[in-house]
């Protein structure tokens, strides 16, 4: 596991350097989900692949930017699933973006997720690594320094919700309004790493990306976006759901690029959501 964490640290340092000299151009390719790939998405994916190709304990890599899993060492134990550059369409406006990593043992399923991590490329480079508990690291003078353990309060104040409101269900609309009626404040940048990081560091709130009329399975991807963050939020004392199950970690992984509606928050917001569904 240590060599995997070392590779994650090295990848995030390299990507943060790449972003300083960013080429915002698009390639002529689309990824599996149909997004036109930025040169930066592709380069970040290549950097991570290069770094992990020397890591003996990794059996395979699954990336948002690769159609298929890439086999590395057949007899190794771990599969690393990652989004190399989450929120990449915001690089041109100089917003914070990130990378997300889920580390699975033997098989890609929620139960086999043994650790996850994400990097935030903002004014500073920060990394959150979560085995048993989420620890925040800051990159300073050439190394990552542990800052603190991250914990969510029982209830938060922030409300971040994605997709076009045009496609929201009546239920989702009502729930989001009910939080604003409780004085929650709107926060949504369009990069889930930055938005979930803000909620974690400010102590709580809700991040949601719901099912919509045009995307009934939502937008965010199970293996390399949703499960890694669900793992971190639950270890931080929060809760998660797809709107039905009592945890996102109950989801079955049907295929590597599958998407799901998702809600991450403090315990209060998630139990309010699930409670309202039962009424
Ligand atoms: P990306 O991984 O291609 O950058 O897309 C994922 C992003 C999330 O980071 C963000 O929460 C969401 O897409 C924003 O989508 P929308 O503009 O529909 O709210
Ligand atoms: Mg993403």
Coordinates of C-alpha atoms and ligand atoms in Angstrom, one line a residue:
X1 CA 0.0 0.0 0.0
X2 CA 2.9 2.4 0.8
X3 CA 4.2 2.3 -2.8
X4 CA 0.7 3.1 -4.0
X5 CA 0.4 6.1 -1.7
X6 CA 3.9 7.2 -2.9
X7 CA 2.7 7.0 -6.5
X8 CA -0.4 9.0 -5.7
X9 CA 1.8 11.7 -4.1
X10 CA 4.2 11.8 -7.0
X11 CA 1.3 11.9 -9.5
X12 CA -0.4 14.8 -7.8
X13 CA 2.9 16.8 -7.6
X14 CA 3.5 16.2 -11.4
X15 CA -0.1 17.2 -12.3
X16 CA 0.0 20.3 -10.2
X17 CA 3.2 21.3 -12.1
X18 CA 1.5 20.5 -15.4
X19 CA -1.4 22.8 -14.5
X20 CA 0.9 25.8 -14.0
X21 CA 1.8 25.6 -17.7
X22 CA -1.5 24.5 -18.9
X23 CA -2.5 23.9 -22.5
X24 CA -6.2 24.4 -22.5
X25 CA -6.8 22.9 -26.0
X26 CA -9.1 19.9 -26.8
X27 CA -8.0 16.7 -28.4
X28 CA -10.1 15.2 -31.2
X29 CA -11.2 12.3 -29.0
X30 CA -14.1 11.7 -26.7
X31 CA -13.9 9.5 -23.6
X32 CA -16.2 6.6 -22.7
X33 CA -18.8 9.0 -21.2
X34 CA -18.8 11.1 -24.4
X35 CA -16.8 14.1 -23.0
X36 CA -14.4 15.7 -25.5
X37 CA -11.0 15.1 -23.9
X38 CA -8.8 18.1 -23.1
X39 CA -5.1 17.7 -23.8
X40 CA -4.7 18.2 -20.0
X41 CA -7.1 15.2 -19.2
X42 CA -5.0 13.0 -21.5
X43 CA -1.6 14.2 -20.2
X44 CA -2.7 13.8 -16.6
X45 CA -3.9 10.2 -17.4
X46 CA -0.5 9.5 -19.1
X47 CA 1.4 10.8 -16.1
X48 CA -0.5 8.6 -13.7
X49 CA -0.1 5.6 -16.0
X50 CA 3.7 6.2 -16.3
X51 CA 4.1 6.5 -12.5
X52 CA 1.9 3.5 -11.7
X53 CA 3.5 1.2 -14.3
X54 CA 6.5 0.8 -12.0
X55 CA 4.3 -0.1 -9.0
X56 CA 4.5 -3.9 -8.4
X57 CA 1.5 -4.2 -6.1
X58 CA -0.9 -2.9 -8.7
X59 CA -2.8 -5.5 -10.8
X60 CA -4.7 -3.0 -13.0
X61 CA -5.6 0.6 -13.6
X62 CA -9.1 1.9 -14.4
X63 CA -9.3 5.5 -15.6
X64 CA -12.0 7.9 -16.6
X65 CA -9.9 8.5 -19.7
X66 CA -9.4 4.9 -20.7
X67 CA -12.2 2.8 -22.2
X68 CA -10.9 -0.5 -20.7
X69 CA -9.0 -1.5 -17.6
X70 CA -5.2 -1.5 -18.2
X71 CA -3.6 -4.7 -16.8
X72 CA -0.2 -4.2 -15.1
X73 CA 0.9 -7.1 -12.9
X74 CA -1.3 -10.1 -13.1
X75 CA -0.4 -11.6 -9.6
X76 CA -0.7 -8.3 -7.7
X77 CA -3.5 -7.5 -5.3
X78 CA -4.6 -3.9 -5.9
X79 CA -6.7 -2.2 -8.6
X80 CA -6.4 1.6 -8.7
X81 CA -9.4 3.4 -10.2
X82 CA -8.9 7.1 -10.8
X83 CA -10.2 10.3 -12.4
X84 CA -7.0 12.0 -13.4
X85 CA -8.3 15.6 -13.6
X86 CA -11.8 16.1 -12.2
X87 CA -13.4 19.4 -13.2
X88 CA -10.9 19.9 -16.0
X89 CA -13.3 22.2 -17.9
X90 CA -12.7 24.7 -15.1
X91 CA -8.9 25.0 -15.6
X92 CA -9.4 27.8 -18.1
X93 CA -11.2 30.0 -15.5
X94 CA -8.5 29.1 -12.9
X95 CA -10.8 27.3 -10.5
X96 CA -9.6 24.6 -8.1
X97 CA -9.7 21.1 -9.7
X98 CA -8.5 17.7 -8.5
X99 CA -7.6 14.0 -9.0
X100 CA -9.5 11.1 -7.3
X101 CA -8.1 7.6 -6.5
X102 CA -9.9 4.5 -5.2
X103 CA -7.8 1.5 -4.2
X104 CA -9.6 -1.8 -4.4
X105 CA -8.2 -5.1 -3.2
X106 CA -8.7 -8.1 -5.7
X107 CA -11.9 -6.9 -7.2
X108 CA -13.7 -3.6 -8.0
X109 CA -16.6 -3.6 -5.6
X110 CA -17.5 -1.2 -2.8
X111 CA -16.7 -3.9 -0.2
X112 CA -13.2 -4.3 -1.6
X113 CA -12.4 -0.6 -1.4
X114 CA -9.5 -0.4 1.1
X115 CA -8.4 3.2 0.8
X116 CA -9.1 6.3 -1.2
X117 CA -7.4 9.6 -1.8
X118 CA -7.9 12.9 -3.7
X119 CA -5.7 15.8 -4.6
X120 CA -6.9 19.4 -4.7
X121 CA -5.0 21.7 -7.1
X122 CA -6.0 25.2 -5.7
X123 CA -3.9 28.0 -4.4
X124 CA -2.1 25.2 -2.6
X125 CA -1.6 21.5 -3.4
X126 CA -3.5 19.4 -0.8
X127 CA -4.0 15.7 -0.5
X128 CA -6.5 13.8 1.5
X129 CA -5.6 10.1 2.1
X130 CA -8.1 7.8 3.8
X131 CA -7.3 4.3 5.1
X132 CA -9.0 4.1 8.5
X133 CA -9.5 7.9 8.7
X134 CA -9.2 10.8 6.4
X135 CA -6.0 12.8 6.9
X136 CA -5.4 16.2 5.2
X137 CA -1.8 16.8 3.9
X138 CA -0.4 20.0 2.5
X139 CA 2.6 20.2 0.1
X140 CA 5.2 22.4 1.5
X141 CA 9.0 22.7 0.8
X142 CA 8.9 19.6 -1.4
X143 CA 7.0 17.3 0.8
X144 CA 3.5 16.4 2.0
X145 CA 3.0 17.4 5.7
X146 CA 0.1 16.0 7.7
X147 CA -2.2 18.8 8.9
X148 CA -5.2 17.1 10.6
X149 CA -7.8 14.4 10.6
X150 CA -11.0 15.5 8.9
X151 CA -14.3 15.1 10.7
X152 CA -17.8 16.1 9.7
X153 CA -20.2 17.7 12.2
X154 CA -23.6 16.1 12.7
X155 CA -25.2 18.9 10.6
X156 CA -23.7 21.4 8.1
X157 CA -24.5 24.8 6.5
X158 CA -23.6 24.3 2.9
X159 CA -25.7 23.0 0.0
X160 CA -24.0 22.0 -3.3
X161 CA -26.1 20.4 -6.0
X162 CA -25.4 19.7 -9.6
X163 CA -27.0 19.2 -13.0
X164 CA -29.5 21.5 -14.7
X165 CA -32.5 22.3 -12.5
X166 CA -34.6 21.8 -15.7
X167 CA -34.1 18.0 -15.3
X168 CA -34.6 17.7 -11.5
X169 CA -37.4 15.7 -10.0
X170 CA -40.1 17.4 -8.0
X171 CA -38.7 15.5 -5.0
X172 CA -35.1 16.7 -5.4
X173 CA -36.3 20.3 -6.0
X174 CA -38.4 20.2 -2.8
X175 CA -35.6 18.7 -0.7
X176 CA -33.0 21.2 -1.9
X177 CA -35.4 24.1 -1.2
X178 CA -36.1 22.7 2.3
X179 CA -32.4 23.0 3.1
X180 CA -32.3 26.6 1.9
X181 CA -35.3 27.2 4.1
X182 CA -33.1 26.0 7.0
X183 CA -30.6 28.8 6.0
X184 CA -28.2 26.5 4.2
X185 CA -25.9 28.5 1.8
X186 CA -25.4 27.6 -1.9
X187 CA -21.9 26.5 -2.9
X188 CA -21.2 24.8 -6.2
X189 CA -18.2 25.3 -8.4
X190 CA -18.6 22.4 -10.9
X191 CA -15.6 20.4 -9.7
X192 CA -16.8 17.7 -7.3
X193 CA -13.3 17.5 -5.7
X194 CA -13.3 21.2 -4.8
X195 CA -17.0 21.2 -3.7
X196 CA -16.7 18.0 -1.5
X197 CA -13.4 19.3 -0.1
X198 CA -15.0 22.5 0.9
X199 CA -17.9 20.8 2.7
X200 CA -15.4 18.4 4.5
X201 CA -13.2 21.2 5.7
X202 CA -16.1 23.5 6.7
X203 CA -17.5 20.7 8.8
X204 CA -20.6 19.6 6.9
X205 CA -23.4 20.1 4.5
X206 CA -24.7 18.3 1.4
X207 CA -23.3 17.6 -2.0
X208 CA -25.7 16.1 -4.4
X209 CA -25.7 15.1 -8.1
X210 CA -29.3 13.7 -8.6
X211 CA -30.9 11.6 -11.3
X212 CA -32.4 13.9 -14.0
X213 CA -35.0 13.4 -16.7
X214 CA -32.3 13.2 -19.3
X215 CA -29.8 11.2 -17.1
X216 CA -31.7 8.8 -14.8
X217 CA -28.4 7.4 -13.5
X218 CA -26.9 10.8 -12.8
X219 CA -23.5 11.8 -14.2
X220 CA -20.9 10.9 -11.6
X221 CA -19.0 7.7 -12.1
X222 CA -19.2 4.9 -9.5
X223 CA -15.8 3.4 -9.5
X224 CA -13.5 6.4 -9.6
X225 CA -15.6 9.3 -8.3
X226 CA -18.5 8.2 -6.2
X227 CA -17.2 5.2 -4.2
X228 CA -13.8 6.8 -3.3
X229 CA -15.6 9.9 -1.9
X230 CA -18.3 7.8 -0.2
X231 CA -15.5 6.0 1.6
X232 CA -13.9 9.2 2.8
X233 CA -17.2 10.9 3.8
X234 CA -18.4 7.8 5.9
X235 CA -14.9 7.5 7.5
X236 CA -15.2 11.2 8.4
X237 CA -18.4 10.5 10.3
X238 CA -20.8 11.6 7.5
X239 CA -23.3 9.6 5.4
X240 CA -24.1 8.9 1.8
X241 CA -26.9 7.6 -0.4
X242 CA -28.0 7.2 -4.0
X243 CA -31.4 8.4 -2.9
X244 CA -32.6 4.8 -2.1
X245 CA -29.9 2.8 -0.4
X246 CA -28.8 3.8 3.1
X247 CA -25.2 4.1 1.8
X248 CA -23.5 4.5 -1.6
X249 CA -21.1 1.8 -0.4
X250 CA -24.0 -0.7 -0.9
X251 CA -23.9 -0.1 -4.7
X252 CA -23.0 -2.9 -7.0
X253 CA -20.4 -2.1 -9.6
X254 CA -22.0 -3.2 -12.9
X255 CA -19.4 -1.8 -15.3
X256 CA -16.3 0.3 -14.8
X257 CA -17.8 3.5 -16.3
X258 CA -21.3 3.2 -14.7
X259 CA -22.8 6.3 -13.2
X260 CA -25.2 6.8 -10.2
X261 CA -27.2 9.6 -8.6
X262 CA -25.3 10.5 -5.4
X263 CA -25.7 12.4 -2.1
X264 CA -22.8 13.0 0.3
X265 CA -23.2 14.8 3.6
X266 CA -23.3 15.1 7.3
X267 CA -25.6 12.6 9.0
X268 CA -28.4 15.2 9.4
X269 CA -28.9 16.0 5.7
X270 CA -28.7 12.3 4.6
X271 CA -31.2 11.1 7.3
X272 CA -33.5 14.0 6.5
X273 CA -33.4 13.0 2.8
X274 CA -34.0 9.3 3.5
X275 CA -36.6 10.1 6.2
X276 CA -38.6 12.3 3.8
X277 CA -38.7 9.5 1.3
X278 CA -40.2 7.1 3.9
X279 CA -43.0 9.6 4.9
Ligands
LIG1 P1 -15.3 15.6 -15.1 O1 -14.8 14.5 -14.3 O2 -15.4 15.3 -16.6 O3 -14.6 16.9 -14.9 O4 -16.9 15.8 -14.7 C1 -17.3 15.6 -13.4 C2 -17.8 16.9 -12.9 C3 -17.9 16.9 -11.4 O5 -16.6 17.3 -10.9 C4 -18.9 18.0 -11.1 O6 -19.5 17.9 -9.9 C5 -19.9 17.8 -12.2 O7 -19.2 17.2 -13.3 C6 -20.5 19.1 -12.8 O8 -21.5 18.8 -13.7 P2 -22.7 19.8 -13.9 O9 -22.2 21.0 -14.6 O10 -23.7 19.0 -14.7 O11 -23.3 20.2 -12.5
LIG2 MG1 -14.6 13.8 -12.5

